[in-house]
mmCIF file of C-alpha atoms in Angstrom:
data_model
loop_
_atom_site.group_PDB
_atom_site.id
_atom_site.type_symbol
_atom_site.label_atom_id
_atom_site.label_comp_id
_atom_site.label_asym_id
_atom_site.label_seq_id
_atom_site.Cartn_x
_atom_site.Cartn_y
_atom_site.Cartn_z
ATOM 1 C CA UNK B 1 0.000 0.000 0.000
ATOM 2 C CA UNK B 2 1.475 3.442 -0.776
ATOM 3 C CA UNK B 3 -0.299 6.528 0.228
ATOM 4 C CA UNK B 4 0.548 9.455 -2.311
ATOM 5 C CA UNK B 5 1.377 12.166 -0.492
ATOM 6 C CA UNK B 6 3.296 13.918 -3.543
ATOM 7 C CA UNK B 7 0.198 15.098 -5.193
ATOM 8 C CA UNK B 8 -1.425 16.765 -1.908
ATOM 9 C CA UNK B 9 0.122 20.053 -0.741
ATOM 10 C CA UNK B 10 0.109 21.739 2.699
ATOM 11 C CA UNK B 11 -1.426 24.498 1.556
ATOM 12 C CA UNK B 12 -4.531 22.543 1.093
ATOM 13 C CA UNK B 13 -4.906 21.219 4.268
ATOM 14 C CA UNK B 14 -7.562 22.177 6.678
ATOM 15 C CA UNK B 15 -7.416 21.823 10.418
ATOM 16 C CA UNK B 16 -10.779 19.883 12.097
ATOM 17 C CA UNK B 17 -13.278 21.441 14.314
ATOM 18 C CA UNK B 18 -13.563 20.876 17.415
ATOM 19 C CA UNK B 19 -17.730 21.571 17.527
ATOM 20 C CA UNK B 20 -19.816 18.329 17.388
ATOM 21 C CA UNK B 21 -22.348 20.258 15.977
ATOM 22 C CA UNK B 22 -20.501 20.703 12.326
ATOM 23 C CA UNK B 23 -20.817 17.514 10.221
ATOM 24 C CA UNK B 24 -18.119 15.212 9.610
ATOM 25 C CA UNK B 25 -16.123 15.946 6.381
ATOM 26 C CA UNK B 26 -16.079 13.828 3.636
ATOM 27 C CA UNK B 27 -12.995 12.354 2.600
ATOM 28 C CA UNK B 28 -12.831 10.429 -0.585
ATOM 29 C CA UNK B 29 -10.516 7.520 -1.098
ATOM 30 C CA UNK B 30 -9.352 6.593 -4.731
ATOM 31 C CA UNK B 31 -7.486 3.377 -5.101
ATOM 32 C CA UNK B 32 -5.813 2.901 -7.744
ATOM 33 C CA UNK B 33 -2.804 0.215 -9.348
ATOM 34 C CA UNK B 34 0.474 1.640 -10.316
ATOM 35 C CA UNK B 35 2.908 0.259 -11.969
ATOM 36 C CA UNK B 36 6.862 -0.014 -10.570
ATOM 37 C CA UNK B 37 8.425 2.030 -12.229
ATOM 38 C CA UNK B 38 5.963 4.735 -11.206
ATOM 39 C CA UNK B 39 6.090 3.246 -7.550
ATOM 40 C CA UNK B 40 10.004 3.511 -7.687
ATOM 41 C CA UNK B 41 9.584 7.480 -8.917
ATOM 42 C CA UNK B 42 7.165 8.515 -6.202
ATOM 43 C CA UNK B 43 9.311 6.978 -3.708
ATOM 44 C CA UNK B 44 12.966 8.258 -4.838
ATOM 45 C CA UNK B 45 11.187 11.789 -4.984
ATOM 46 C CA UNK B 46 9.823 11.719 -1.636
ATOM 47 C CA UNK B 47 13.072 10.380 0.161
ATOM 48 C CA UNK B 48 14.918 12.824 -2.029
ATOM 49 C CA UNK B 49 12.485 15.713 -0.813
ATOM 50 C CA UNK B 50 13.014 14.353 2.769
ATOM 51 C CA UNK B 51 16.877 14.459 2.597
ATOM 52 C CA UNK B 52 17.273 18.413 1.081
ATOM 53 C CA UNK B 53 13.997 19.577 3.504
ATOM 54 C CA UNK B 54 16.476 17.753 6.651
ATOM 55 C CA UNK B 55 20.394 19.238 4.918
ATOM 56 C CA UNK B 56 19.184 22.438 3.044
ATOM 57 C CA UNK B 57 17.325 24.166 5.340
ATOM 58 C CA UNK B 58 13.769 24.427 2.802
ATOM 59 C CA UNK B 59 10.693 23.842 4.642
ATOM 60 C CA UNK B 60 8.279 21.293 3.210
ATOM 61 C CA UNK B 61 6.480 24.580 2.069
ATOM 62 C CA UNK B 62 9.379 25.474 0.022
ATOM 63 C CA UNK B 63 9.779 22.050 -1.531
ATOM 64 C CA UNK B 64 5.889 22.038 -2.701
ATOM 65 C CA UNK B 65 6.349 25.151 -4.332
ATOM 66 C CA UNK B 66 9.275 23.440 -6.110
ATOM 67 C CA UNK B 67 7.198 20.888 -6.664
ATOM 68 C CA UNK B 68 4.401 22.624 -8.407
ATOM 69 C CA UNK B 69 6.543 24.686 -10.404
ATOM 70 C CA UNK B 70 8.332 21.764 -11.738
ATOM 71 C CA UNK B 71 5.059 19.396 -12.044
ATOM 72 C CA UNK B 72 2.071 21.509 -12.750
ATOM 73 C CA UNK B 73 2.495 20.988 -16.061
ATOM 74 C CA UNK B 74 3.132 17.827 -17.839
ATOM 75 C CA UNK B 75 6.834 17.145 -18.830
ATOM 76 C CA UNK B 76 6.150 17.887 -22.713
ATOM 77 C CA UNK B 77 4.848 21.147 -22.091
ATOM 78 C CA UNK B 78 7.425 21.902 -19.551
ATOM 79 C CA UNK B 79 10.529 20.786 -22.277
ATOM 80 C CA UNK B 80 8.708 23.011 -24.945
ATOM 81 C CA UNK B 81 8.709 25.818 -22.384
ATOM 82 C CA UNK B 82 12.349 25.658 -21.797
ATOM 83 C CA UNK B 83 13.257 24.823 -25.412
ATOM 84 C CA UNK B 84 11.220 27.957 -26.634
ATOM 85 C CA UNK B 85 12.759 30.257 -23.857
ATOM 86 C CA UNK B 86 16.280 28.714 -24.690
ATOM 87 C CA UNK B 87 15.740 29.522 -28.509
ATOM 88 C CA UNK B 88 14.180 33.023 -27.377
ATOM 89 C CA UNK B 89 17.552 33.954 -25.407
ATOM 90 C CA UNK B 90 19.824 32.325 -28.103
ATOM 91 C CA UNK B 91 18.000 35.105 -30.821
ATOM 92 C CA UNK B 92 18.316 38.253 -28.245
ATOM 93 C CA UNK B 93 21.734 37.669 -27.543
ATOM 94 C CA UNK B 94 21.910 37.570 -31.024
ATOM 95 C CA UNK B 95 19.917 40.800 -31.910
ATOM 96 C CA UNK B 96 22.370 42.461 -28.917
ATOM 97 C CA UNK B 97 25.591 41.307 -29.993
ATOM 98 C CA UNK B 98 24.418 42.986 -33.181
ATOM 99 C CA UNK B 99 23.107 46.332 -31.923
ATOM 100 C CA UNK B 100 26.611 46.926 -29.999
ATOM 101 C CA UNK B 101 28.498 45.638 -33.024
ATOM 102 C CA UNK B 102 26.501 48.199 -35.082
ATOM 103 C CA UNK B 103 26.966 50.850 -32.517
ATOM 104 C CA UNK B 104 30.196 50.398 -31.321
ATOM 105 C CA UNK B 105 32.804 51.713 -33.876
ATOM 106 C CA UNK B 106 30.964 54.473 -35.112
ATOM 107 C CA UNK B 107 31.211 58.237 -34.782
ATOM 108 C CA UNK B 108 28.384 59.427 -37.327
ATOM 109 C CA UNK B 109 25.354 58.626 -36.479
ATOM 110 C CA UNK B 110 23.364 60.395 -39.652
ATOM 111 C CA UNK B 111 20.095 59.152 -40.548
ATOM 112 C CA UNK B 112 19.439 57.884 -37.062
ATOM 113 C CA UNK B 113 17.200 59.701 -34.866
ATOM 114 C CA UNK B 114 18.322 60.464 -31.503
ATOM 115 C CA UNK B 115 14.466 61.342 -30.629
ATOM 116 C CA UNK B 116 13.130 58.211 -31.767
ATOM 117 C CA UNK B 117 15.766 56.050 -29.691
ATOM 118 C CA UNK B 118 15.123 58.214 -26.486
ATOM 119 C CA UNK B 119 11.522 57.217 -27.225
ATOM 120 C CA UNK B 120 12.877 53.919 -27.042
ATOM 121 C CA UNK B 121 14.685 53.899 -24.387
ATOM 122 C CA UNK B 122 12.191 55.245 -22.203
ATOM 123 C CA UNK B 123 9.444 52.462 -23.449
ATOM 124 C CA UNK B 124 12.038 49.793 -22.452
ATOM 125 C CA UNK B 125 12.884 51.305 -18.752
ATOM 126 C CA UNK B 126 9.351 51.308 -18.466
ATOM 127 C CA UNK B 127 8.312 48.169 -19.170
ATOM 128 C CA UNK B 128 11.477 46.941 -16.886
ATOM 129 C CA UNK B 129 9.992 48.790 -14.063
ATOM 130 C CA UNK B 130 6.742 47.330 -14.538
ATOM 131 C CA UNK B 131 7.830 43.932 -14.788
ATOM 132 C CA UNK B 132 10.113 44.222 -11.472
ATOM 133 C CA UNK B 133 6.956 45.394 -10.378
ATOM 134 C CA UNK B 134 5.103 41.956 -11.222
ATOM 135 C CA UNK B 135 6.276 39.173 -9.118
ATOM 136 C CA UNK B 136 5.488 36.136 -11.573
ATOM 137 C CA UNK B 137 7.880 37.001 -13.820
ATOM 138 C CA UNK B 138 10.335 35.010 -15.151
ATOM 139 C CA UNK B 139 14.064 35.735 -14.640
ATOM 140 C CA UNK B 140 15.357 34.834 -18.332
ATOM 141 C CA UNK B 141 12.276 37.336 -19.265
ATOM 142 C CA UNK B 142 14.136 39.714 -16.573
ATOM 143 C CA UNK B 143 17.303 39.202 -17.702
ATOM 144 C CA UNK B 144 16.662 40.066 -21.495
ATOM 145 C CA UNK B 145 14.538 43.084 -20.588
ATOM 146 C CA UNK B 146 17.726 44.581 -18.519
ATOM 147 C CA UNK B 147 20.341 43.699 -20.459
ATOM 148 C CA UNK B 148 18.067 45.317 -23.877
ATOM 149 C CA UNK B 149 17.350 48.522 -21.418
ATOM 150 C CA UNK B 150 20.986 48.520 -20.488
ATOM 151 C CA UNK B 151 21.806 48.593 -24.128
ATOM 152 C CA UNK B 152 18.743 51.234 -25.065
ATOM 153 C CA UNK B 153 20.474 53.373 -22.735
ATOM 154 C CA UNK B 154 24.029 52.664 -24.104
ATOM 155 C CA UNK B 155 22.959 53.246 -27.481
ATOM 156 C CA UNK B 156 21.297 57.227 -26.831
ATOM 157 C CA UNK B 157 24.017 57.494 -25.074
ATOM 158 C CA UNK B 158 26.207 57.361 -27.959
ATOM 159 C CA UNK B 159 23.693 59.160 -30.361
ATOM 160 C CA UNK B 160 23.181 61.942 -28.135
ATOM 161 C CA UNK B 161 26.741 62.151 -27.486
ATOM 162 C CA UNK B 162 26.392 62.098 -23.578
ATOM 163 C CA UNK B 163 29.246 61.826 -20.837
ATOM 164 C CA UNK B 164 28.692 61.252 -17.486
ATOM 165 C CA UNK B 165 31.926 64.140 -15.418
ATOM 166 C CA UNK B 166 31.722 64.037 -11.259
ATOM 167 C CA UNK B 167 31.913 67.743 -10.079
ATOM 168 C CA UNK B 168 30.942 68.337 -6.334
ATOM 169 C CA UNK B 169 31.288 64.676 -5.008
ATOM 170 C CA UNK B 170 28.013 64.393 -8.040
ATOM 171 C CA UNK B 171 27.605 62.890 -11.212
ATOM 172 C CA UNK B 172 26.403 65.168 -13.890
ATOM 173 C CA UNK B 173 25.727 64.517 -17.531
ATOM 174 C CA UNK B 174 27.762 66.376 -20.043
ATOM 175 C CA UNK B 175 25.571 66.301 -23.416
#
């Protein structure tokens, strides 16, 4: 007999009352034949989350919401995540390596408008602001939105020929 406690979290738990007066709460039971192999995963995972909840500190909280992040979808959808976020950083770092190539070794910026890139700029620092705001979202989604902002500012930094000079113990900007 195994009893699946894997697939019910903490969260969900609700304590008993102590009136005689409320009715008893229903519980259902589901039985149900697994197979090994599944029998051998349920039980490596929950001696595994047993060992790092006792040597890494994590409460059992902290290893559900592990948990649930890692199995709340099914494992196709999760590898398709990952390979479409993979392939989504592999093409910005692209598109930046790029942009700074482009940028980098020139002086005359003619038929580039330094308007339309402060525009630009701006949009990106405040859509990075927004999502630090937001706390579901992802860090590779984080990580590309900085590094482009860091770049956007890089970049109207060299159109609008800016210099950052320290007079006063303060940083100014020398345009």
């Amino acid at each position: 007999l195994n009893v699946d406690q894997l697939s019910v979290m903490q969260r969900f738990y609700r304590a008993l009352e102590d009136d005689e007066q409320t009715p008893d709460p229903r519980v259902s039971i589901r039985l149900e034949t697994i197979p090994m192999w599944r029998y051998s995963l349920n039980s490596m995972m929950r001696n595994g989350m047993k060992t790092f909840e006792e040597n890494s500190g994590m409460t059992r909280r902290d290893l559900e919401d592990v948990q649930e992040l890692l199995f709340r979808h099914p494992i196709h959808l999760l590898i398709a995540m990952q390979v479409v976020a993979w392939l989504s950083f592999f093409f910005s770092a692209m598109a930046f390596k790029n942009e700074v190539s482009y940028f980098k070794g020139r002086e005359d910026y003619r038929g580039l408008s330094s308007r339309s890139l402060f525009t630009e700029t701006i949009h990106s620092v405040v859509i990075l602001l927004y999502m630090w705001d937001f706390d579901d979202t992802s860090n590779m989604v984080m990580l590309q939105m900085s590094i482009g902002t860091f770049i956007d500012l890089w970049k109207y930094g060299r159109v609008a020929r800016l210099g950052i000079y320290i007079e006063h113990k303060l940083p100014w900007v020398l345009s």
